[in-house]
Amino acid sequence: MVQKAKILLVDDRPENLLALEAILSALDQTLVRASSGEEALKALLTDDFAVILLDVQMPGMDGFETAAHIKRRERTRDIPIIFLTAINHGPHHTFRGYAAGAVDYISKPFDPWVLRAKVSVFVELYMKNCQLREQAALLRLQLEGGGKAAVGDTKEPAGLLAELSARLAAVEEQAEALSKQLDDDSADAAAVATAAHLERKLTGLRRALDALEPGTGSSPAVPSQN
């Protein structure tokens, strides 16, 4: 069973959070509310999120300051942030949003379909990265166990390699389809770059797995997941 991705919604107005939940409910993911920057940072201490929708205008710690804290933390600095604002202060204000680390800056009122489409892209990328980490973990167990994926596993090395290869092939196929979708839709540069990074990691993992085939020489190192 595939675990759902978590999406963090940050806004000090309950009616705005309710509206976001209505828009994003069709994605069938886990939506987490935060009514302030401080509350958002607390949620990020314990949970992993696919994307953050962050209101700019909030009392106390505003969206820009909250984003700065998120980007300073190693655990959260790579989470995509989409800024939402009810006030358009012109190009300078928009630039400040991107400078704070946002992948997008959307003024209210916005098109619900467009927002949902943008969020869905980052959810898909997050899920593919999770699958990739799972394949890497299986490969690491294979290498460290000398052919056994876990204590008590009775599968032969060839069978384990075939299973790992099949699982990786499924992720590769989905990643390729997602990359084509991004190209066709002229998606955000940040989303395209993230997809390219995912494909590079998949390529490294495939090479490592291929090198484990009989007659290919010594076992390679497991590719980094950074």
PDB file of C-alpha atoms in Angstrom:
ATOM      1  CA  MET A   1       0.000   0.000   0.000  1.00  0.00           C
ATOM      2  CA  VAL A   2       1.469   3.324  -1.124  1.00  0.00           C
ATOM      3  CA  GLN A   3       1.749   5.837   1.688  1.00  0.00           C
ATOM      4  CA  LYS A   4       0.125   9.188   1.036  1.00  0.00           C
ATOM      5  CA  ALA A   5       2.225  12.319   0.740  1.00  0.00           C
ATOM      6  CA  LYS A   6       1.749  15.156   3.223  1.00  0.00           C
ATOM      7  CA  ILE A   7       1.032  18.700   2.050  1.00  0.00           C
ATOM      8  CA  LEU A   8       1.513  21.556   4.527  1.00  0.00           C
ATOM      9  CA  LEU A   9      -1.009  24.416   4.312  1.00  0.00           C
ATOM     10  CA  VAL A  10       0.047  27.571   6.169  1.00  0.00           C
ATOM     11  CA  ASP A  11      -2.396  30.470   6.591  1.00  0.00           C
ATOM     12  CA  ASP A  12      -3.573  32.472   9.592  1.00  0.00           C
ATOM     13  CA  ARG A  13      -7.169  32.608   8.286  1.00  0.00           C
ATOM     14  CA  PRO A  14      -9.275  29.449   8.804  1.00  0.00           C
ATOM     15  CA  GLU A  15     -11.465  30.211   5.778  1.00  0.00           C
ATOM     16  CA  ASN A  16      -8.394  30.238   3.528  1.00  0.00           C
ATOM     17  CA  LEU A  17      -7.240  26.888   4.919  1.00  0.00           C
ATOM     18  CA  LEU A  18     -10.701  25.480   4.331  1.00  0.00           C
ATOM     19  CA  ALA A  19     -10.643  26.706   0.728  1.00  0.00           C
ATOM     20  CA  LEU A  20      -7.230  25.128   0.116  1.00  0.00           C
ATOM     21  CA  GLU A  21      -8.439  21.834   1.547  1.00  0.00           C
ATOM     22  CA  ALA A  22     -11.436  21.910  -0.793  1.00  0.00           C
ATOM     23  CA  ILE A  23      -9.191  22.557  -3.799  1.00  0.00           C
ATOM     24  CA  LEU A  24      -6.601  19.906  -2.956  1.00  0.00           C
ATOM     25  CA  SER A  25      -8.880  17.182  -1.580  1.00  0.00           C
ATOM     26  CA  ALA A  26      -9.132  15.646  -5.067  1.00  0.00           C
ATOM     27  CA  LEU A  27      -5.425  14.744  -4.897  1.00  0.00           C
ATOM     28  CA  ASP A  28      -6.247  12.256  -2.105  1.00  0.00           C
ATOM     29  CA  GLN A  29      -3.172  13.141  -0.050  1.00  0.00           C
ATOM     30  CA  THR A  30      -2.755  14.071   3.614  1.00  0.00           C
ATOM     31  CA  LEU A  31      -3.400  17.788   4.175  1.00  0.00           C
ATOM     32  CA  VAL A  32      -1.855  19.302   7.309  1.00  0.00           C
ATOM     33  CA  ARG A  33      -2.958  22.713   8.626  1.00  0.00           C
ATOM     34  CA  ALA A  34      -0.763  25.345  10.260  1.00  0.00           C
ATOM     35  CA  SER A  35      -2.192  28.721  11.312  1.00  0.00           C
ATOM     36  CA  SER A  36       1.155  30.493  11.763  1.00  0.00           C
ATOM     37  CA  GLY A  37       4.794  30.340  10.769  1.00  0.00           C
ATOM     38  CA  GLU A  38       5.724  29.020  14.185  1.00  0.00           C
ATOM     39  CA  GLU A  39       3.162  26.237  13.937  1.00  0.00           C
ATOM     40  CA  ALA A  40       4.458  25.325  10.472  1.00  0.00           C
ATOM     41  CA  LEU A  41       8.046  25.069  11.706  1.00  0.00           C
ATOM     42  CA  LYS A  42       6.889  22.829  14.563  1.00  0.00           C
ATOM     43  CA  ALA A  43       5.128  20.492  12.114  1.00  0.00           C
ATOM     44  CA  LEU A  44       8.267  20.331   9.966  1.00  0.00           C
ATOM     45  CA  LEU A  45      10.295  19.051  12.928  1.00  0.00           C
ATOM     46  CA  THR A  46       8.570  15.679  12.908  1.00  0.00           C
ATOM     47  CA  ASP A  47       6.914  15.122   9.518  1.00  0.00           C
ATOM     48  CA  ASP A  48       8.117  14.985   5.924  1.00  0.00           C
ATOM     49  CA  PHE A  49       6.178  17.018   3.374  1.00  0.00           C
ATOM     50  CA  ALA A  50       5.976  16.898  -0.409  1.00  0.00           C
ATOM     51  CA  VAL A  51       5.222  20.620  -0.772  1.00  0.00           C
ATOM     52  CA  ILE A  52       4.336  23.647   1.357  1.00  0.00           C
ATOM     53  CA  LEU A  53       1.658  26.213   0.480  1.00  0.00           C
ATOM     54  CA  LEU A  54       2.635  29.300   2.437  1.00  0.00           C
ATOM     55  CA  ASP A  55       0.659  32.508   2.888  1.00  0.00           C
ATOM     56  CA  VAL A  56       2.807  35.645   2.679  1.00  0.00           C
ATOM     57  CA  GLN A  57       0.737  38.009   4.827  1.00  0.00           C
ATOM     58  CA  MET A  58       0.601  36.613   8.377  1.00  0.00           C
ATOM     59  CA  PRO A  59       0.863  38.380  11.754  1.00  0.00           C
ATOM     60  CA  GLY A  60       4.078  37.823  13.660  1.00  0.00           C
ATOM     61  CA  MET A  61       6.322  35.629  11.531  1.00  0.00           C
ATOM     62  CA  ASP A  62       5.301  36.298   7.919  1.00  0.00           C
ATOM     63  CA  GLY A  63       5.719  33.948   4.973  1.00  0.00           C
ATOM     64  CA  PHE A  64       9.137  35.283   3.951  1.00  0.00           C
ATOM     65  CA  GLU A  65      10.593  34.805   7.429  1.00  0.00           C
ATOM     66  CA  THR A  66       9.026  31.359   7.732  1.00  0.00           C
ATOM     67  CA  ALA A  67      10.530  30.342   4.392  1.00  0.00           C
ATOM     68  CA  ALA A  68      13.945  31.583   5.504  1.00  0.00           C
ATOM     69  CA  HIS A  69      13.805  29.319   8.569  1.00  0.00           C
ATOM     70  CA  ILE A  70      12.690  26.374   6.430  1.00  0.00           C
ATOM     71  CA  LYS A  71      15.556  26.851   3.971  1.00  0.00           C
ATOM     72  CA  ARG A  72      18.135  27.110   6.771  1.00  0.00           C
ATOM     73  CA  ARG A  73      17.267  23.674   8.144  1.00  0.00           C
ATOM     74  CA  GLU A  74      19.018  20.779   6.451  1.00  0.00           C
ATOM     75  CA  ARG A  75      15.990  18.529   6.972  1.00  0.00           C
ATOM     76  CA  THR A  76      13.566  20.882   5.222  1.00  0.00           C
ATOM     77  CA  ARG A  77      15.587  23.053   2.857  1.00  0.00           C
ATOM     78  CA  ASP A  78      14.672  21.003  -0.256  1.00  0.00           C
ATOM     79  CA  ILE A  79      10.902  21.022   0.310  1.00  0.00           C
ATOM     80  CA  PRO A  80       9.207  23.037  -2.482  1.00  0.00           C
ATOM     81  CA  ILE A  81       7.420  26.178  -1.252  1.00  0.00           C
ATOM     82  CA  ILE A  82       4.549  27.823  -3.136  1.00  0.00           C
ATOM     83  CA  PHE A  83       3.825  31.331  -1.859  1.00  0.00           C
ATOM     84  CA  LEU A  84       0.219  32.524  -1.835  1.00  0.00           C
ATOM     85  CA  THR A  85      -0.610  36.207  -1.389  1.00  0.00           C
ATOM     86  CA  ALA A  86      -3.744  38.344  -1.502  1.00  0.00           C
ATOM     87  CA  ILE A  87      -1.770  41.488  -2.315  1.00  0.00           C
ATOM     88  CA  ASN A  88       0.259  42.012  -5.466  1.00  0.00           C
ATOM     89  CA  HIS A  89       3.018  44.514  -4.741  1.00  0.00           C
ATOM     90  CA  GLY A  90       4.585  44.212  -8.178  1.00  0.00           C
ATOM     91  CA  PRO A  91       7.763  42.573  -9.537  1.00  0.00           C
ATOM     92  CA  HIS A  92       9.906  43.519  -6.529  1.00  0.00           C
ATOM     93  CA  HIS A  93       7.586  41.700  -4.128  1.00  0.00           C
ATOM     94  CA  THR A  94       7.475  38.664  -6.420  1.00  0.00           C
ATOM     95  CA  PHE A  95      11.264  38.641  -6.673  1.00  0.00           C
ATOM     96  CA  ARG A  96      11.485  38.664  -2.890  1.00  0.00           C
ATOM     97  CA  GLY A  97       9.368  35.522  -2.842  1.00  0.00           C
ATOM     98  CA  TYR A  98      11.646  33.677  -5.237  1.00  0.00           C
ATOM     99  CA  ALA A  99      14.709  34.975  -3.391  1.00  0.00           C
ATOM    100  CA  ALA A 100      13.291  33.433  -0.216  1.00  0.00           C
ATOM    101  CA  GLY A 101      13.408  30.036  -1.889  1.00  0.00           C
ATOM    102  CA  ALA A 102       9.906  29.654  -3.333  1.00  0.00           C
ATOM    103  CA  VAL A 103       9.341  27.574  -6.466  1.00  0.00           C
ATOM    104  CA  ASP A 104       6.253  29.624  -7.308  1.00  0.00           C
ATOM    105  CA  TYR A 105       4.511  32.851  -6.241  1.00  0.00           C
ATOM    106  CA  ILE A 106       0.754  32.968  -6.819  1.00  0.00           C
ATOM    107  CA  SER A 107      -1.538  35.955  -6.241  1.00  0.00           C
ATOM    108  CA  LYS A 108      -5.089  35.489  -4.957  1.00  0.00           C
ATOM    109  CA  PRO A 109      -7.625  34.936  -6.319  1.00  0.00           C
ATOM    110  CA  PHE A 110      -6.020  32.063  -8.234  1.00  0.00           C
ATOM    111  CA  ASP A 111      -7.334  29.379 -10.556  1.00  0.00           C
ATOM    112  CA  PRO A 112      -8.048  26.284  -8.415  1.00  0.00           C
ATOM    113  CA  TRP A 113      -7.261  23.965 -11.321  1.00  0.00           C
ATOM    114  CA  VAL A 114      -3.863  25.555 -11.890  1.00  0.00           C
ATOM    115  CA  LEU A 115      -2.954  25.403  -8.212  1.00  0.00           C
ATOM    116  CA  ARG A 116      -4.003  21.765  -7.951  1.00  0.00           C
ATOM    117  CA  ALA A 117      -1.982  20.894 -11.067  1.00  0.00           C
ATOM    118  CA  LYS A 118       1.132  22.585  -9.715  1.00  0.00           C
ATOM    119  CA  VAL A 119       0.833  20.827  -6.340  1.00  0.00           C
ATOM    120  CA  SER A 120       0.234  17.456  -8.011  1.00  0.00           C
ATOM    121  CA  VAL A 121       3.543  17.732  -9.871  1.00  0.00           C
ATOM    122  CA  PHE A 122       5.507  18.132  -6.645  1.00  0.00           C
ATOM    123  CA  VAL A 123       3.539  15.320  -5.002  1.00  0.00           C
ATOM    124  CA  GLU A 124       4.469  13.012  -7.887  1.00  0.00           C
ATOM    125  CA  LEU A 125       8.130  13.995  -7.657  1.00  0.00           C
ATOM    126  CA  TYR A 126       8.074  13.362  -3.909  1.00  0.00           C
ATOM    127  CA  MET A 127       6.536   9.916  -4.361  1.00  0.00           C
ATOM    128  CA  LYS A 128       9.122   8.976  -6.997  1.00  0.00           C
ATOM    129  CA  ASN A 129      11.920  10.039  -4.641  1.00  0.00           C
ATOM    130  CA  CYS A 130      10.406   7.875  -1.897  1.00  0.00           C
ATOM    131  CA  GLN A 131      10.325   4.899  -4.268  1.00  0.00           C
ATOM    132  CA  LEU A 132      13.913   5.559  -5.257  1.00  0.00           C
ATOM    133  CA  ARG A 133      15.047   5.581  -1.620  1.00  0.00           C
ATOM    134  CA  GLU A 134      13.259   2.264  -1.115  1.00  0.00           C
ATOM    135  CA  GLN A 135      15.089   0.696  -4.059  1.00  0.00           C
ATOM    136  CA  ALA A 136      18.409   2.047  -2.765  1.00  0.00           C
ATOM    137  CA  ALA A 137      17.718   0.580   0.682  1.00  0.00           C
ATOM    138  CA  LEU A 138      16.993  -2.822  -0.829  1.00  0.00           C
ATOM    139  CA  LEU A 139      20.170  -2.634  -2.855  1.00  0.00           C
ATOM    140  CA  ARG A 140      22.175  -1.661   0.231  1.00  0.00           C
ATOM    141  CA  LEU A 141      20.780  -4.661   2.116  1.00  0.00           C
ATOM    142  CA  GLN A 142      21.705  -6.866  -0.820  1.00  0.00           C
ATOM    143  CA  LEU A 143      25.285  -5.604  -0.766  1.00  0.00           C
ATOM    144  CA  GLU A 144      25.727  -5.723   3.004  1.00  0.00           C
ATOM    145  CA  GLY A 145      24.042  -9.122   3.345  1.00  0.00           C
ATOM    146  CA  GLY A 146      26.185 -10.843   0.774  1.00  0.00           C
ATOM    147  CA  GLY A 147      23.219 -11.808  -1.336  1.00  0.00           C
ATOM    148  CA  LYS A 148      20.550 -11.833   1.396  1.00  0.00           C
ATOM    149  CA  ALA A 149      18.059  -8.989   1.566  1.00  0.00           C
ATOM    150  CA  ALA A 150      17.343  -9.646   5.223  1.00  0.00           C
ATOM    151  CA  VAL A 151      18.039 -12.169   7.961  1.00  0.00           C
ATOM    152  CA  GLY A 152      16.181 -15.361   7.151  1.00  0.00           C
ATOM    153  CA  ASP A 153      15.626 -14.479   3.492  1.00  0.00           C
ATOM    154  CA  THR A 154      16.011 -17.661   1.456  1.00  0.00           C
ATOM    155  CA  LYS A 155      15.998 -16.086  -2.002  1.00  0.00           C
ATOM    156  CA  GLU A 156      19.025 -16.650  -4.227  1.00  0.00           C
ATOM    157  CA  PRO A 157      21.061 -13.559  -5.189  1.00  0.00           C
ATOM    158  CA  ALA A 158      19.933 -13.843  -8.821  1.00  0.00           C
ATOM    159  CA  GLY A 159      16.296 -13.815  -7.731  1.00  0.00           C
ATOM    160  CA  LEU A 160      16.838 -10.786  -5.513  1.00  0.00           C
ATOM    161  CA  LEU A 161      18.603  -8.915  -8.309  1.00  0.00           C
ATOM    162  CA  ALA A 162      15.741  -9.676 -10.684  1.00  0.00           C
ATOM    163  CA  GLU A 163      13.213  -8.401  -8.156  1.00  0.00           C
ATOM    164  CA  LEU A 164      15.201  -5.223  -7.517  1.00  0.00           C
ATOM    165  CA  SER A 165      15.619  -4.661 -11.254  1.00  0.00           C
ATOM    166  CA  ALA A 166      11.882  -5.046 -11.862  1.00  0.00           C
ATOM    167  CA  ARG A 167      11.023  -2.601  -9.080  1.00  0.00           C
ATOM    168  CA  LEU A 168      13.542  -0.089 -10.342  1.00  0.00           C
ATOM    169  CA  ALA A 169      12.225  -0.442 -13.900  1.00  0.00           C
ATOM    170  CA  ALA A 170       8.745   0.488 -12.710  1.00  0.00           C
ATOM    171  CA  VAL A 171      10.072   3.665 -11.044  1.00  0.00           C
ATOM    172  CA  GLU A 172      12.129   4.503 -14.152  1.00  0.00           C
ATOM    173  CA  GLU A 173       9.052   4.192 -16.366  1.00  0.00           C
ATOM    174  CA  GLN A 174       6.997   6.460 -14.119  1.00  0.00           C
ATOM    175  CA  ALA A 175       9.800   9.024 -13.871  1.00  0.00           C
ATOM    176  CA  GLU A 176      10.149   9.099 -17.658  1.00  0.00           C
ATOM    177  CA  ALA A 177       6.416   9.643 -18.088  1.00  0.00           C
ATOM    178  CA  LEU A 178       6.479  12.462 -15.538  1.00  0.00           C
ATOM    179  CA  SER A 179       9.411  14.148 -17.304  1.00  0.00           C
ATOM    180  CA  LYS A 180       7.538  14.041 -20.615  1.00  0.00           C
ATOM    181  CA  GLN A 181       4.488  15.550 -18.943  1.00  0.00           C
ATOM    182  CA  LEU A 182       6.582  18.400 -17.541  1.00  0.00           C
ATOM    183  CA  ASP A 183       8.081  19.079 -20.975  1.00  0.00           C
ATOM    184  CA  ASP A 184       4.689  19.080 -22.642  1.00  0.00           C
ATOM    185  CA  ASP A 185       3.103  21.387 -20.079  1.00  0.00           C
ATOM    186  CA  SER A 186       6.011  23.874 -19.994  1.00  0.00           C
ATOM    187  CA  ALA A 187       6.135  23.419 -16.237  1.00  0.00           C
ATOM    188  CA  ASP A 188       8.045  25.481 -13.709  1.00  0.00           C
ATOM    189  CA  ALA A 189      11.827  25.368 -14.066  1.00  0.00           C
ATOM    190  CA  ALA A 190      12.128  24.171 -10.461  1.00  0.00           C
ATOM    191  CA  ALA A 191       9.892  21.164 -11.138  1.00  0.00           C
ATOM    192  CA  VAL A 192      11.817  20.286 -14.305  1.00  0.00           C
ATOM    193  CA  ALA A 193      15.131  20.535 -12.438  1.00  0.00           C
ATOM    194  CA  THR A 194      13.841  18.311  -9.649  1.00  0.00           C
ATOM    195  CA  ALA A 195      12.676  15.710 -12.170  1.00  0.00           C
ATOM    196  CA  ALA A 196      16.081  15.790 -13.886  1.00  0.00           C
ATOM    197  CA  HIS A 197      17.785  15.276 -10.522  1.00  0.00           C
ATOM    198  CA  LEU A 198      15.547  12.287  -9.876  1.00  0.00           C
ATOM    199  CA  GLU A 199      16.435  10.785 -13.259  1.00  0.00           C
ATOM    200  CA  ARG A 200      20.167  11.182 -12.547  1.00  0.00           C
ATOM    201  CA  LYS A 201      19.770   9.311  -9.255  1.00  0.00           C
ATOM    202  CA  LEU A 202      17.816   6.578 -11.019  1.00  0.00           C
ATOM    203  CA  THR A 203      20.583   6.252 -13.606  1.00  0.00           C
ATOM    204  CA  GLY A 204      23.204   5.870 -10.862  1.00  0.00           C
ATOM    205  CA  LEU A 205      21.140   3.240  -9.102  1.00  0.00           C
ATOM    206  CA  ARG A 206      20.588   1.318 -12.353  1.00  0.00           C
ATOM    207  CA  ARG A 207      24.338   1.277 -13.039  1.00  0.00           C
ATOM    208  CA  ALA A 208      25.031   0.015  -9.538  1.00  0.00           C
ATOM    209  CA  LEU A 209      22.420  -2.706  -9.922  1.00  0.00           C
ATOM    210  CA  ASP A 210      23.702  -3.739 -13.350  1.00  0.00           C
ATOM    211  CA  ALA A 211      27.211  -4.022 -11.919  1.00  0.00           C
ATOM    212  CA  LEU A 212      25.958  -6.682  -9.491  1.00  0.00           C
ATOM    213  CA  GLU A 213      25.112  -9.055 -12.318  1.00  0.00           C
ATOM    214  CA  PRO A 214      27.378 -12.138 -12.437  1.00  0.00           C
ATOM    215  CA  GLY A 215      30.621 -11.581 -14.291  1.00  0.00           C
ATOM    216  CA  THR A 216      30.600  -7.788 -13.963  1.00  0.00           C
ATOM    217  CA  GLY A 217      33.290  -7.542 -11.320  1.00  0.00           C
ATOM    218  CA  SER A 218      33.292  -6.235  -7.746  1.00  0.00           C
ATOM    219  CA  SER A 219      30.229  -4.788  -6.028  1.00  0.00           C
ATOM    220  CA  PRO A 220      29.841  -1.040  -6.492  1.00  0.00           C
ATOM    221  CA  ALA A 221      29.034   1.505  -3.846  1.00  0.00           C
ATOM    222  CA  VAL A 222      25.391   2.386  -3.375  1.00  0.00           C
ATOM    223  CA  PRO A 223      24.706   5.796  -5.008  1.00  0.00           C
ATOM    224  CA  SER A 224      24.237   8.712  -2.655  1.00  0.00           C
ATOM    225  CA  GLN A 225      20.662   9.859  -2.008  1.00  0.00           C
ATOM    226  CA  ASN A 226      21.598  13.509  -1.452  1.00  0.00           C
TER     227      ASN A 226
END
